[in-house]
Amino acid sequence: MNYLFLDNGFEEIEAITTVDLLRRANIELTTVSITGNPMVLGAHNVAVEADGLIEDIDFSDATMLILPGGATHLDHCAALCDLLVKHNEENKLIAAICAAPSVLGKLGILKGKQATCYPGFEQYLGESYVGGLVVESKNIITAKGPGLSSDFAFCLIEKLASSEIADQVYDAAQY
């Protein structure tokens, strides 16, 4: 199972595009609220009902953890931070876009890896920052920002399924 985490202020295009394209590829994905409430309000006042709450989910089956940007307080959720660190220690896949790679940088998850992020958040990535649009490095996938939401999602589909399935979704979406 794959999990995408939502906090109030999340960047809607990054979260919804990723959810939509992964589900079109028949990749199991659960949206998770870290707010204590299943209703989460995006940065542009789009309300989304998450599939579950972080405190109610057993993540032992997690393949990939996904962080959309916009919500810059993801690192204030101790349960999420602990999960990210453990997942990284197990060399499992973690993906983050826009400002969200800063959370990985703050947690030390990017040490020895390369990453990109939204302009202005480079300081949190330290020596890991290499720029770029979508960057894959070991078990980490990062993307620069909202305009790359589809590219980010197609990269995740390739990792979780195959390039053939990514191509099929790509064609069907008329991308």
PDB file of C-alpha atoms in Angstrom:
ATOM      1  CA  MET A   1       0.000   0.000   0.000  1.00  0.00           C
ATOM      2  CA  ASN A   2       1.079   3.563  -0.660  1.00  0.00           C
ATOM      3  CA  TYR A   3       0.151   6.558   1.462  1.00  0.00           C
ATOM      4  CA  LEU A   4      -0.199  10.259   0.659  1.00  0.00           C
ATOM      5  CA  PHE A   5      -0.274  12.586   3.667  1.00  0.00           C
ATOM      6  CA  LEU A   6      -2.481  15.664   3.924  1.00  0.00           C
ATOM      7  CA  ASP A   7      -2.259  18.641   6.269  1.00  0.00           C
ATOM      8  CA  ASN A   8      -4.239  21.862   6.116  1.00  0.00           C
ATOM      9  CA  GLY A   9      -2.685  24.117   3.497  1.00  0.00           C
ATOM     10  CA  PHE A  10      -1.607  21.264   1.197  1.00  0.00           C
ATOM     11  CA  GLU A  11      -1.050  22.170  -2.460  1.00  0.00           C
ATOM     12  CA  GLU A  12      -4.160  20.772  -4.157  1.00  0.00           C
ATOM     13  CA  ILE A  13      -2.711  20.247  -7.637  1.00  0.00           C
ATOM     14  CA  GLU A  14       0.191  18.234  -6.222  1.00  0.00           C
ATOM     15  CA  ALA A  15      -1.982  15.998  -4.050  1.00  0.00           C
ATOM     16  CA  ILE A  16      -4.977  15.506  -6.322  1.00  0.00           C
ATOM     17  CA  THR A  17      -2.962  15.008  -9.518  1.00  0.00           C
ATOM     18  CA  THR A  18      -0.820  12.392  -7.785  1.00  0.00           C
ATOM     19  CA  VAL A  19      -3.835  10.588  -6.326  1.00  0.00           C
ATOM     20  CA  ASP A  20      -5.717  10.676  -9.622  1.00  0.00           C
ATOM     21  CA  LEU A  21      -2.880   9.421 -11.819  1.00  0.00           C
ATOM     22  CA  LEU A  22      -1.756   6.689  -9.412  1.00  0.00           C
ATOM     23  CA  ARG A  23      -5.314   5.415  -9.099  1.00  0.00           C
ATOM     24  CA  ARG A  24      -5.710   5.482 -12.908  1.00  0.00           C
ATOM     25  CA  ALA A  25      -2.667   3.178 -12.928  1.00  0.00           C
ATOM     26  CA  ASN A  26      -4.482   0.878 -10.446  1.00  0.00           C
ATOM     27  CA  ILE A  27      -1.895   1.571  -7.766  1.00  0.00           C
ATOM     28  CA  GLU A  28      -3.293   1.206  -4.279  1.00  0.00           C
ATOM     29  CA  LEU A  29      -3.126   4.571  -2.535  1.00  0.00           C
ATOM     30  CA  THR A  30      -4.617   5.766   0.724  1.00  0.00           C
ATOM     31  CA  THR A  31      -4.864   9.457   1.571  1.00  0.00           C
ATOM     32  CA  VAL A  32      -4.054  10.168   5.207  1.00  0.00           C
ATOM     33  CA  SER A  33      -4.989  13.207   7.271  1.00  0.00           C
ATOM     34  CA  ILE A  34      -2.479  14.270   9.918  1.00  0.00           C
ATOM     35  CA  THR A  35      -4.901  16.873  11.331  1.00  0.00           C
ATOM     36  CA  GLY A  36      -7.080  14.608  13.488  1.00  0.00           C
ATOM     37  CA  ASN A  37      -9.981  15.329  11.124  1.00  0.00           C
ATOM     38  CA  PRO A  38     -10.708  13.518   7.852  1.00  0.00           C
ATOM     39  CA  MET A  39     -11.659  16.843   6.186  1.00  0.00           C
ATOM     40  CA  VAL A  40      -8.505  18.682   5.169  1.00  0.00           C
ATOM     41  CA  LEU A  41      -8.490  22.165   3.638  1.00  0.00           C
ATOM     42  CA  GLY A  42      -6.036  22.862   0.834  1.00  0.00           C
ATOM     43  CA  ALA A  43      -4.072  26.056   0.252  1.00  0.00           C
ATOM     44  CA  HIS A  44      -6.734  27.336  -2.156  1.00  0.00           C
ATOM     45  CA  ASN A  45      -9.741  26.414   0.003  1.00  0.00           C
ATOM     46  CA  VAL A  46     -10.443  23.070  -1.674  1.00  0.00           C
ATOM     47  CA  ALA A  47     -11.699  20.668   0.989  1.00  0.00           C
ATOM     48  CA  VAL A  48     -10.727  17.014   0.627  1.00  0.00           C
ATOM     49  CA  GLU A  49     -11.869  14.093   2.725  1.00  0.00           C
ATOM     50  CA  ALA A  50      -8.927  11.816   3.477  1.00  0.00           C
ATOM     51  CA  ASP A  51      -9.374   8.049   3.413  1.00  0.00           C
ATOM     52  CA  GLY A  52      -8.131   7.791   6.989  1.00  0.00           C
ATOM     53  CA  LEU A  53      -6.418   9.417   9.951  1.00  0.00           C
ATOM     54  CA  ILE A  54      -2.740   8.839  10.707  1.00  0.00           C
ATOM     55  CA  GLU A  55      -3.560   7.635  14.220  1.00  0.00           C
ATOM     56  CA  ASP A  56      -5.894   4.916  12.898  1.00  0.00           C
ATOM     57  CA  ILE A  57      -3.671   3.329  10.233  1.00  0.00           C
ATOM     58  CA  ASP A  58      -1.159   0.512  10.514  1.00  0.00           C
ATOM     59  CA  PHE A  59       1.622   1.436   8.077  1.00  0.00           C
ATOM     60  CA  SER A  60       3.434  -1.917   8.232  1.00  0.00           C
ATOM     61  CA  ASP A  61       2.379  -2.598   4.616  1.00  0.00           C
ATOM     62  CA  ALA A  62       3.699   0.736   3.307  1.00  0.00           C
ATOM     63  CA  THR A  63       5.617   0.650   0.040  1.00  0.00           C
ATOM     64  CA  MET A  64       5.811   4.405  -0.627  1.00  0.00           C
ATOM     65  CA  LEU A  65       5.100   7.464   1.516  1.00  0.00           C
ATOM     66  CA  ILE A  66       4.163  10.596  -0.453  1.00  0.00           C
ATOM     67  CA  LEU A  67       4.271  14.210   0.720  1.00  0.00           C
ATOM     68  CA  PRO A  68       2.598  16.917  -1.356  1.00  0.00           C
ATOM     69  CA  GLY A  69       3.819  20.450  -0.814  1.00  0.00           C
ATOM     70  CA  GLY A  70       2.026  23.531   0.376  1.00  0.00           C
ATOM     71  CA  ALA A  71       1.607  22.391   3.955  1.00  0.00           C
ATOM     72  CA  THR A  72       4.851  23.507   5.530  1.00  0.00           C
ATOM     73  CA  HIS A  73       4.036  22.030   8.931  1.00  0.00           C
ATOM     74  CA  LEU A  74       4.209  18.343   8.038  1.00  0.00           C
ATOM     75  CA  ASP A  75       7.282  18.081  10.274  1.00  0.00           C
ATOM     76  CA  HIS A  76       5.153  19.145  13.266  1.00  0.00           C
ATOM     77  CA  CYS A  77       3.458  15.731  13.204  1.00  0.00           C
ATOM     78  CA  ALA A  78       5.655  13.467  15.338  1.00  0.00           C
ATOM     79  CA  ALA A  79       3.919  10.303  14.099  1.00  0.00           C
ATOM     80  CA  LEU A  80       4.626  11.237  10.470  1.00  0.00           C
ATOM     81  CA  CYS A  81       8.248  12.153  11.209  1.00  0.00           C
ATOM     82  CA  ASP A  82       8.815   8.853  13.028  1.00  0.00           C
ATOM     83  CA  LEU A  83       7.218   6.972  10.132  1.00  0.00           C
ATOM     84  CA  LEU A  84       9.373   8.770   7.538  1.00  0.00           C
ATOM     85  CA  VAL A  85      12.591   8.077   9.459  1.00  0.00           C
ATOM     86  CA  LYS A  86      11.715   4.393   9.939  1.00  0.00           C
ATOM     87  CA  HIS A  87      10.691   4.024   6.291  1.00  0.00           C
ATOM     88  CA  ASN A  88      13.984   5.567   5.170  1.00  0.00           C
ATOM     89  CA  GLU A  89      16.007   3.333   7.517  1.00  0.00           C
ATOM     90  CA  GLU A  90      14.327   0.367   5.799  1.00  0.00           C
ATOM     91  CA  ASN A  91      15.341   1.870   2.424  1.00  0.00           C
ATOM     92  CA  LYS A  92      11.701   2.097   1.334  1.00  0.00           C
ATOM     93  CA  LEU A  93      10.407   4.657  -1.160  1.00  0.00           C
ATOM     94  CA  ILE A  94       9.626   8.234  -0.113  1.00  0.00           C
ATOM     95  CA  ALA A  95       8.406  10.923  -2.503  1.00  0.00           C
ATOM     96  CA  ALA A  96       8.022  14.652  -1.848  1.00  0.00           C
ATOM     97  CA  ILE A  97       7.217  17.642  -4.035  1.00  0.00           C
ATOM     98  CA  CYS A  98       7.487  21.427  -3.736  1.00  0.00           C
ATOM     99  CA  ALA A  99       8.203  22.497  -0.131  1.00  0.00           C
ATOM    100  CA  ALA A 100       7.785  18.961   1.249  1.00  0.00           C
ATOM    101  CA  PRO A 101      11.391  17.844   0.549  1.00  0.00           C
ATOM    102  CA  SER A 102      12.362  20.324   3.272  1.00  0.00           C
ATOM    103  CA  VAL A 103      10.772  17.949   5.798  1.00  0.00           C
ATOM    104  CA  LEU A 104      13.061  15.166   4.580  1.00  0.00           C
ATOM    105  CA  GLY A 105      16.053  17.497   4.841  1.00  0.00           C
ATOM    106  CA  LYS A 106      15.176  18.539   8.404  1.00  0.00           C
ATOM    107  CA  LEU A 107      14.893  14.871   9.410  1.00  0.00           C
ATOM    108  CA  GLY A 108      18.299  13.988   7.926  1.00  0.00           C
ATOM    109  CA  ILE A 109      16.695  11.635   5.386  1.00  0.00           C
ATOM    110  CA  LEU A 110      18.459  13.315   2.456  1.00  0.00           C
ATOM    111  CA  LYS A 111      22.013  12.740   3.727  1.00  0.00           C
ATOM    112  CA  GLY A 112      24.045  11.194   0.910  1.00  0.00           C
ATOM    113  CA  LYS A 113      21.218  11.710  -1.568  1.00  0.00           C
ATOM    114  CA  GLN A 114      20.266  14.306  -4.157  1.00  0.00           C
ATOM    115  CA  ALA A 115      17.002  16.243  -4.159  1.00  0.00           C
ATOM    116  CA  THR A 116      15.164  19.260  -5.492  1.00  0.00           C
ATOM    117  CA  CYS A 117      12.484  21.525  -4.054  1.00  0.00           C
ATOM    118  CA  TYR A 118      10.483  24.694  -4.520  1.00  0.00           C
ATOM    119  CA  PRO A 119      12.647  27.840  -4.732  1.00  0.00           C
ATOM    120  CA  GLY A 120      13.300  29.263  -1.277  1.00  0.00           C
ATOM    121  CA  PHE A 121      13.462  25.888   0.489  1.00  0.00           C
ATOM    122  CA  GLU A 122      16.930  24.879  -0.732  1.00  0.00           C
ATOM    123  CA  GLN A 123      18.480  25.706   2.649  1.00  0.00           C
ATOM    124  CA  TYR A 124      16.655  22.765   4.250  1.00  0.00           C
ATOM    125  CA  LEU A 125      18.115  20.332   1.725  1.00  0.00           C
ATOM    126  CA  GLY A 126      21.700  21.427   2.339  1.00  0.00           C
ATOM    127  CA  GLU A 127      24.297  19.598   0.256  1.00  0.00           C
ATOM    128  CA  SER A 128      21.564  17.344  -1.133  1.00  0.00           C
ATOM    129  CA  TYR A 129      20.108  20.165  -3.227  1.00  0.00           C
ATOM    130  CA  VAL A 130      20.913  19.727  -6.926  1.00  0.00           C
ATOM    131  CA  GLY A 131      18.073  21.596  -8.562  1.00  0.00           C
ATOM    132  CA  GLY A 132      16.346  19.825 -11.386  1.00  0.00           C
ATOM    133  CA  LEU A 133      12.680  19.210 -12.051  1.00  0.00           C
ATOM    134  CA  VAL A 134      12.163  15.643 -10.811  1.00  0.00           C
ATOM    135  CA  VAL A 135      15.098  13.999  -9.048  1.00  0.00           C
ATOM    136  CA  GLU A 136      15.444  10.313  -8.173  1.00  0.00           C
ATOM    137  CA  SER A 137      18.189   9.414  -5.719  1.00  0.00           C
ATOM    138  CA  LYS A 138      18.339   6.024  -4.044  1.00  0.00           C
ATOM    139  CA  ASN A 139      14.945   5.570  -2.313  1.00  0.00           C
ATOM    140  CA  ILE A 140      13.938   9.246  -2.599  1.00  0.00           C
ATOM    141  CA  ILE A 141      11.982  11.000  -5.360  1.00  0.00           C
ATOM    142  CA  THR A 142      11.558  14.771  -5.230  1.00  0.00           C
ATOM    143  CA  ALA A 143      10.042  17.350  -7.568  1.00  0.00           C
ATOM    144  CA  LYS A 144      10.320  21.115  -7.782  1.00  0.00           C
ATOM    145  CA  GLY A 145       6.733  22.344  -7.657  1.00  0.00           C
ATOM    146  CA  PRO A 146       3.086  22.429  -8.730  1.00  0.00           C
ATOM    147  CA  GLY A 147       3.741  22.636 -12.475  1.00  0.00           C
ATOM    148  CA  LEU A 148       5.534  19.291 -12.271  1.00  0.00           C
ATOM    149  CA  SER A 149       2.713  17.413 -10.529  1.00  0.00           C
ATOM    150  CA  SER A 150       2.025  15.160 -13.517  1.00  0.00           C
ATOM    151  CA  ASP A 151       5.722  14.469 -14.163  1.00  0.00           C
ATOM    152  CA  PHE A 152       6.112  13.638 -10.463  1.00  0.00           C
ATOM    153  CA  ALA A 153       3.127  11.272 -10.546  1.00  0.00           C
ATOM    154  CA  PHE A 154       4.314   9.530 -13.733  1.00  0.00           C
ATOM    155  CA  CYS A 155       7.710   8.983 -12.105  1.00  0.00           C
ATOM    156  CA  LEU A 156       5.963   7.381  -9.117  1.00  0.00           C
ATOM    157  CA  ILE A 157       3.912   5.156 -11.434  1.00  0.00           C
ATOM    158  CA  GLU A 158       7.109   3.960 -13.131  1.00  0.00           C
ATOM    159  CA  LYS A 159       8.610   3.113  -9.717  1.00  0.00           C
ATOM    160  CA  LEU A 160       5.504   1.419  -8.322  1.00  0.00           C
ATOM    161  CA  ALA A 161       4.274  -0.328 -11.485  1.00  0.00           C
ATOM    162  CA  SER A 162       6.244  -0.029 -14.724  1.00  0.00           C
ATOM    163  CA  SER A 163       7.144   2.364 -17.506  1.00  0.00           C
ATOM    164  CA  GLU A 164       4.615   0.553 -19.704  1.00  0.00           C
ATOM    165  CA  ILE A 165       1.773   1.312 -17.293  1.00  0.00           C
ATOM    166  CA  ALA A 166       3.007   4.889 -16.937  1.00  0.00           C
ATOM    167  CA  ASP A 167       2.934   5.189 -20.737  1.00  0.00           C
ATOM    168  CA  GLN A 168      -0.626   3.808 -20.869  1.00  0.00           C
ATOM    169  CA  VAL A 169      -1.856   6.321 -18.276  1.00  0.00           C
ATOM    170  CA  TYR A 170       0.135   9.059 -20.002  1.00  0.00           C
ATOM    171  CA  ASP A 171      -1.568   8.300 -23.331  1.00  0.00           C
ATOM    172  CA  ALA A 172      -5.054   7.901 -21.845  1.00  0.00           C
ATOM    173  CA  ALA A 173      -4.693  11.236 -20.020  1.00  0.00           C
ATOM    174  CA  GLN A 174      -3.684  12.907 -23.280  1.00  0.00           C
ATOM    175  CA  TYR A 175      -0.624  14.322 -21.557  1.00  0.00           C
TER     176      TYR A 175
END
